[in-house]
mmCIF file with all atom_site columns, C-alpha atoms in Angstrom:
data_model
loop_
_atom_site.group_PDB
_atom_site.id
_atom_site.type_symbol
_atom_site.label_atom_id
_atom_site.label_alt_id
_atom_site.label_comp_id
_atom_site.label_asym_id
_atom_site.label_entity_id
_atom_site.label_seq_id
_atom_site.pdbx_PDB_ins_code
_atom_site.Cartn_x
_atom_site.Cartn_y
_atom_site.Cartn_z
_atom_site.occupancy
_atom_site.B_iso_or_equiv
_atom_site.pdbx_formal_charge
_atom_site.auth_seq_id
_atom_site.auth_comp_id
_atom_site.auth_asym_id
_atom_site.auth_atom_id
_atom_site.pdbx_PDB_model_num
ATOM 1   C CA . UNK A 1 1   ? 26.469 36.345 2.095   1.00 97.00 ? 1   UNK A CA 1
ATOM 2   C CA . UNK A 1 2   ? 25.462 34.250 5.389   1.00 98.00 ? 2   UNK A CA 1
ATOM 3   C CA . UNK A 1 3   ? 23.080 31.955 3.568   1.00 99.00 ? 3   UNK A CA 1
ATOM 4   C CA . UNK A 1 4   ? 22.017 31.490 -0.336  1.00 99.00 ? 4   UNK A CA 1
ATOM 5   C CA . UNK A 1 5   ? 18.819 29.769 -1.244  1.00 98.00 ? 5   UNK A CA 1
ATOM 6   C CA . UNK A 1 6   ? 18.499 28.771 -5.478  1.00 98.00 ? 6   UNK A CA 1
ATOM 7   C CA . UNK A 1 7   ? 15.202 28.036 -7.185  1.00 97.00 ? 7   UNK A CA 1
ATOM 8   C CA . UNK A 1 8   ? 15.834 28.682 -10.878 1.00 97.00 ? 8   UNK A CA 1
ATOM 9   C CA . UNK A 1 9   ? 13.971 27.587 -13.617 1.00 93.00 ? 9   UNK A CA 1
ATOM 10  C CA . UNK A 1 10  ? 15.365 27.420 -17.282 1.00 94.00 ? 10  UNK A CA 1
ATOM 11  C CA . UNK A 1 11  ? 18.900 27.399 -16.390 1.00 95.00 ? 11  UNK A CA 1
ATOM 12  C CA . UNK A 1 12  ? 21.333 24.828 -15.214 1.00 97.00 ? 12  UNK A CA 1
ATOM 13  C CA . UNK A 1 13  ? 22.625 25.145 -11.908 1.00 98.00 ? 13  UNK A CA 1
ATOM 14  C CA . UNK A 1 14  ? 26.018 25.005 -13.239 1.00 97.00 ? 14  UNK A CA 1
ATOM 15  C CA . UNK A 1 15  ? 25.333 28.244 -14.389 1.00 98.00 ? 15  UNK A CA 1
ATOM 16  C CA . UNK A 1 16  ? 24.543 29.214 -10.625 1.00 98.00 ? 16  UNK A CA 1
ATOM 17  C CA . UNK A 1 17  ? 26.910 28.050 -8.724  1.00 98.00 ? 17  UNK A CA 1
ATOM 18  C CA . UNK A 1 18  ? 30.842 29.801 -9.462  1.00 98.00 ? 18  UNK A CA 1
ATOM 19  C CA . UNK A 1 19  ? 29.037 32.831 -9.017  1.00 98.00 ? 19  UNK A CA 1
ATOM 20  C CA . UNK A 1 20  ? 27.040 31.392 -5.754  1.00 98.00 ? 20  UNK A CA 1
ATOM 21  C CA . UNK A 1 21  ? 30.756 30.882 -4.539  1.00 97.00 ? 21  UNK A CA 1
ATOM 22  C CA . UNK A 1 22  ? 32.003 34.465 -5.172  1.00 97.00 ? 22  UNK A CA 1
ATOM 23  C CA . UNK A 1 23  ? 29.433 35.941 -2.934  1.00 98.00 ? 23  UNK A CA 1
ATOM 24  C CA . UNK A 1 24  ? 28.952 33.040 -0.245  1.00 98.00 ? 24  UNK A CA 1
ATOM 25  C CA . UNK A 1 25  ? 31.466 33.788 2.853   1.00 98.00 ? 25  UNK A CA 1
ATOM 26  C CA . UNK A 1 26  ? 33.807 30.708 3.366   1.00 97.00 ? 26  UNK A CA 1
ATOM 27  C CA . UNK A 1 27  ? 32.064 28.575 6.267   1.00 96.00 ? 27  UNK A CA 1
ATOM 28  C CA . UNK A 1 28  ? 28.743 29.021 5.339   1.00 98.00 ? 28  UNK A CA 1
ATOM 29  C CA . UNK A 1 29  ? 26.266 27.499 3.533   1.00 98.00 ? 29  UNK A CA 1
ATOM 30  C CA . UNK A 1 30  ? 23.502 27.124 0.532   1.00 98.00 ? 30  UNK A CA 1
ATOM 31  C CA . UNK A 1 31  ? 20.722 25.473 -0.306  1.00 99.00 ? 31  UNK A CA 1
ATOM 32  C CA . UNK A 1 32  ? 19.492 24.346 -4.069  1.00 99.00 ? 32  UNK A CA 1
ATOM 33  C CA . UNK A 1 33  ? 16.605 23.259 -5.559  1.00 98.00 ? 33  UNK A CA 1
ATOM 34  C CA . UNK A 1 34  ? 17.592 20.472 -8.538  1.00 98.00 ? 34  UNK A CA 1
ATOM 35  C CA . UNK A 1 35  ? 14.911 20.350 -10.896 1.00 97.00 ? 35  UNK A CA 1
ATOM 36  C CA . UNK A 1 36  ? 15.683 17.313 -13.136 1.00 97.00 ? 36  UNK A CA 1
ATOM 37  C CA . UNK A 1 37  ? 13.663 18.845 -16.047 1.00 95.00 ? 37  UNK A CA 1
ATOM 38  C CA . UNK A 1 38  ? 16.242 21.908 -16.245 1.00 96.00 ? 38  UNK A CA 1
ATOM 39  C CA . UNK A 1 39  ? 19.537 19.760 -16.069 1.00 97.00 ? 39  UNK A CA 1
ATOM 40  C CA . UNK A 1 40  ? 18.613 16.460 -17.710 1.00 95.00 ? 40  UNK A CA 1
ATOM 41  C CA . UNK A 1 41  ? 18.758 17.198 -21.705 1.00 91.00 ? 41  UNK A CA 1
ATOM 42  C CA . UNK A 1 42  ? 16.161 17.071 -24.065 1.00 91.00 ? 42  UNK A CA 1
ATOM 43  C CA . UNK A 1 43  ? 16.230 14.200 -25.050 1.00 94.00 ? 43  UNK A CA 1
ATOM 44  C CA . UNK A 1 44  ? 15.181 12.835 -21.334 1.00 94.00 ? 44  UNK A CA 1
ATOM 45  C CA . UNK A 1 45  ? 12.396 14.916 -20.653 1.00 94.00 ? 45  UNK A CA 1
ATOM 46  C CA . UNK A 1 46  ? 8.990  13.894 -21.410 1.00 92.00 ? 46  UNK A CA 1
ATOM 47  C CA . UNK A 1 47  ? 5.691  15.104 -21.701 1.00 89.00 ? 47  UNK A CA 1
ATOM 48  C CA . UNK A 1 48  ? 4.619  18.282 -19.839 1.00 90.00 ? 48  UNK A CA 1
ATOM 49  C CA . UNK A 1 49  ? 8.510  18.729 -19.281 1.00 91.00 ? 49  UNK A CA 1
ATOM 50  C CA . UNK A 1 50  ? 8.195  16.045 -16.425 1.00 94.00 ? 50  UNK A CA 1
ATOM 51  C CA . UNK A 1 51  ? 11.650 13.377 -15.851 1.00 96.00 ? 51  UNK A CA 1
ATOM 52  C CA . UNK A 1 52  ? 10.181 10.506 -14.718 1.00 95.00 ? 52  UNK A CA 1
ATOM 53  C CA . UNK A 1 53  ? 12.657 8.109  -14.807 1.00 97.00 ? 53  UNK A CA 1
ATOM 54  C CA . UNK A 1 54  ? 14.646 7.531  -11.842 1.00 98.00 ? 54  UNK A CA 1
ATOM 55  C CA . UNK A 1 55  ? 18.022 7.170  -13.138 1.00 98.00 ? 55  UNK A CA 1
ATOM 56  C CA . UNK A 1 56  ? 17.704 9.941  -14.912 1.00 98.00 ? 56  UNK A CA 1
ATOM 57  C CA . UNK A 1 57  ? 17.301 11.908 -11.554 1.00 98.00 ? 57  UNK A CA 1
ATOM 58  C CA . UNK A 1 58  ? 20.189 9.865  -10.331 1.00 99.00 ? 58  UNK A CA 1
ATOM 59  C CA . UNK A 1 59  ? 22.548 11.007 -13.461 1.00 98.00 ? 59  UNK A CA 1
ATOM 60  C CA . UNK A 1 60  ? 21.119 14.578 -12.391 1.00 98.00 ? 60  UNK A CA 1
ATOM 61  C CA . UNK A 1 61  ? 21.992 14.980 -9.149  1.00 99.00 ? 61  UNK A CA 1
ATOM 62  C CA . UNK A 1 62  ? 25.429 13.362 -9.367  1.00 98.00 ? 62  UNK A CA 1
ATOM 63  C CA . UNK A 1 63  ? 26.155 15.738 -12.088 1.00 98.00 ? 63  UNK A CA 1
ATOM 64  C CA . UNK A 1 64  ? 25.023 18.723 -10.067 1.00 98.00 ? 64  UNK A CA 1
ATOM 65  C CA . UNK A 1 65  ? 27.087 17.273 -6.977  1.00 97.00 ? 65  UNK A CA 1
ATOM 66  C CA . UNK A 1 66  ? 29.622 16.595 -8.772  1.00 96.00 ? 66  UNK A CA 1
ATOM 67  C CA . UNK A 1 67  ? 30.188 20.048 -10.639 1.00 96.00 ? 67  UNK A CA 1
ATOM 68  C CA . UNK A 1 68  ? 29.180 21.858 -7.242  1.00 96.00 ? 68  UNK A CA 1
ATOM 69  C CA . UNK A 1 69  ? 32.674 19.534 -5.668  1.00 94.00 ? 69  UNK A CA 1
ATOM 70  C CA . UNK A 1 70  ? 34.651 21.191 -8.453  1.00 93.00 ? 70  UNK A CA 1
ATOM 71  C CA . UNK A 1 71  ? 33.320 24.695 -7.330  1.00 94.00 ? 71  UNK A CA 1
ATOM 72  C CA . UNK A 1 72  ? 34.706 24.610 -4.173  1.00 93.00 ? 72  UNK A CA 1
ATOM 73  C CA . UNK A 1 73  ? 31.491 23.566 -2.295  1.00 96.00 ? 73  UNK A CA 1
ATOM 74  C CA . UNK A 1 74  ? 31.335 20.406 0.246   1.00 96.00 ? 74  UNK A CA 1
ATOM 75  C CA . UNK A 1 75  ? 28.180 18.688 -0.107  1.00 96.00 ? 75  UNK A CA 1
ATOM 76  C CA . UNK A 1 76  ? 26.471 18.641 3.235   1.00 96.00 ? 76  UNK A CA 1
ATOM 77  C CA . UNK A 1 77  ? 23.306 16.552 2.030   1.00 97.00 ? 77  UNK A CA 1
ATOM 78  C CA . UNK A 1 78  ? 20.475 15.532 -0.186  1.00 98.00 ? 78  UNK A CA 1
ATOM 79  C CA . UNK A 1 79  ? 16.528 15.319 0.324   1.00 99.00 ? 79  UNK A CA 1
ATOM 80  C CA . UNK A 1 80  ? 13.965 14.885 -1.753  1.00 99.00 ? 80  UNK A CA 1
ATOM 81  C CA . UNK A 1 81  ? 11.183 17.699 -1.955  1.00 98.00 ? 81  UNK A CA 1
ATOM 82  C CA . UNK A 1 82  ? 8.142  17.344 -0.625  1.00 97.00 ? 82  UNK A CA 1
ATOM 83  C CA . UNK A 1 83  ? 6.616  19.215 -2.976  1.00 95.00 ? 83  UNK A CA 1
ATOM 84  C CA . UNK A 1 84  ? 6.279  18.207 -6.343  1.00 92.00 ? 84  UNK A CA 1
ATOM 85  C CA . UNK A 1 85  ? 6.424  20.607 -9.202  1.00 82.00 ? 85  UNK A CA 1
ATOM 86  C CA . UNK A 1 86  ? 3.314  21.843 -11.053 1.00 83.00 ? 86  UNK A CA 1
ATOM 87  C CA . UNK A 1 87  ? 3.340  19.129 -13.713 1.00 88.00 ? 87  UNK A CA 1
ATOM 88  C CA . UNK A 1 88  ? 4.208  16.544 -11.062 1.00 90.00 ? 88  UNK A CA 1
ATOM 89  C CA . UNK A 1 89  ? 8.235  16.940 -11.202 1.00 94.00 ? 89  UNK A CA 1
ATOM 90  C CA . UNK A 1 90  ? 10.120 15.493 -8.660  1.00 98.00 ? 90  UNK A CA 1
ATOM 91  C CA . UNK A 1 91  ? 12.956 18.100 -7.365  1.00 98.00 ? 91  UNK A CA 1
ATOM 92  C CA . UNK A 1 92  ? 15.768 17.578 -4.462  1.00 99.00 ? 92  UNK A CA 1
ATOM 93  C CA . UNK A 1 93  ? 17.386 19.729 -1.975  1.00 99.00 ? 93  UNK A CA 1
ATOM 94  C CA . UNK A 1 94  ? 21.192 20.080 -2.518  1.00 99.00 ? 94  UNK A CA 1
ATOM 95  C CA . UNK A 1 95  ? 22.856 21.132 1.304   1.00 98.00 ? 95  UNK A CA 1
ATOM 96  C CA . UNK A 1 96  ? 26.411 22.626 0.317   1.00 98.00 ? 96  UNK A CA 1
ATOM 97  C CA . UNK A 1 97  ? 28.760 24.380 2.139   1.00 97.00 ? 97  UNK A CA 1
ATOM 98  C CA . UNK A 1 98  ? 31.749 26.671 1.299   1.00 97.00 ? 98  UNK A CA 1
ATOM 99  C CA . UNK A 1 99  ? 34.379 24.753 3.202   1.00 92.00 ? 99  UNK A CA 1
ATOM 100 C CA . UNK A 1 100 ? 37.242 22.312 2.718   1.00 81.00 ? 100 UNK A CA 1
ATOM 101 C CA . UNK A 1 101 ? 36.894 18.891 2.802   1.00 76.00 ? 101 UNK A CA 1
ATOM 102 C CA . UNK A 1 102 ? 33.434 17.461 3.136   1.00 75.00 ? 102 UNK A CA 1
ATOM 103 C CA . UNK A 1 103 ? 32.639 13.899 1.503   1.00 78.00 ? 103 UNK A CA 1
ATOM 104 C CA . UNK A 1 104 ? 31.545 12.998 -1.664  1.00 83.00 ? 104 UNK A CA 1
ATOM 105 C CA . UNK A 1 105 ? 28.025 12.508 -2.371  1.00 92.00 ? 105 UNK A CA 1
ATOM 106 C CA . UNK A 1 106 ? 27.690 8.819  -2.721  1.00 95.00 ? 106 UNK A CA 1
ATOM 107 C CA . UNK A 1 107 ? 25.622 6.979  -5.541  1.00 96.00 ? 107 UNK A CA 1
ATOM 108 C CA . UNK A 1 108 ? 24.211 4.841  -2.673  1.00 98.00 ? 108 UNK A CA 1
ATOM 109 C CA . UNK A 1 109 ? 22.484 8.223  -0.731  1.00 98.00 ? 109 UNK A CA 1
ATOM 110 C CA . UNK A 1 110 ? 21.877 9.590  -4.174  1.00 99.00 ? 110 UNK A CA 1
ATOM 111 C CA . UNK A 1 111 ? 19.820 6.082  -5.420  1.00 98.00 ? 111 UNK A CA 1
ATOM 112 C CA . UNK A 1 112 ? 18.175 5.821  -1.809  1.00 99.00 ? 112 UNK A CA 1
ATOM 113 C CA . UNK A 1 113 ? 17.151 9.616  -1.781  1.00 99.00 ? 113 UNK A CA 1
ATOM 114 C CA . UNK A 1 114 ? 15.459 8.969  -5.609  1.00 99.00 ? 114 UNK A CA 1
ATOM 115 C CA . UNK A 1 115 ? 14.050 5.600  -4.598  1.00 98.00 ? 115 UNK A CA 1
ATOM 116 C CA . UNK A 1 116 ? 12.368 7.162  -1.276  1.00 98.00 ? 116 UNK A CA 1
ATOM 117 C CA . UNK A 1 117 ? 10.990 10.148 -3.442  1.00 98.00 ? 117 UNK A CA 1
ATOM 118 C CA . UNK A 1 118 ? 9.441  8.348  -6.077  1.00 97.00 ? 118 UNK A CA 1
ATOM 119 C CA . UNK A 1 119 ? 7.867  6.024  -3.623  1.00 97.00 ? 119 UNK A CA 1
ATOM 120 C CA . UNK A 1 120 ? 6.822  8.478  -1.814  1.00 96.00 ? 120 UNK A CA 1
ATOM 121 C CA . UNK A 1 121 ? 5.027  11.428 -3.906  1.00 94.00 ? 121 UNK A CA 1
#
């Protein structure tokens, strides 16, 4: 595939993304949706199924990045959503790309990308 877009719900992406890199052609990229209520635990999700803490997202999306790095994927870049989820969930967009190299998604970007979004929704 030329392009993969992931919005799943009830599932980790870690369960998403080897088999995102079978079918993605090397060069090219993907985009994913990280909802912190699906990848955070249990025990840090709240009422409604809404994360509201911020490190929490942080932990989230550095695990994500992180396991997405071991996949094979570079990470290309990070956003916040500008949509919230029905409950009021804040989600992010993951930019990767099946290439080599590619830096590592820093916990500076990752704490300025959660800071922006929860000031911001």
């Amino acid at each position: 595939l030329d392009f993969i877009s992931v919005d799943v719900s009830f599932i980790s992406l870690t369960l998403v993304l080897p088999v995102a890199h079978r079918f993605l052609k090397e060069g090219k990229t993907m985009v994913c949706l990280v909802k912190p209520q699906f990848e955070a635990g249990k025990e840090n999700v709240g009422k409604k199924g809404v994360v509201r803490d911020p490190k929490i997202h942080e932990m989230v999306i550095e695990k994500v990045a992180n396991f997405a790095s071991q996949q094979g994927f570079a990470i290309l870049g990070l956003d916040y959503s500008p949509i919230k989820g029905p409950e009021g969930n804040i989600e992010y967009l993951l930019h990767l790309g099946k290439q080599e190299g590619g830096e590592a998604l820093s916990h500076e970007t990752v704490e300025t990308v959660v800071k922006t979004a929860h000031e911001s929704l």
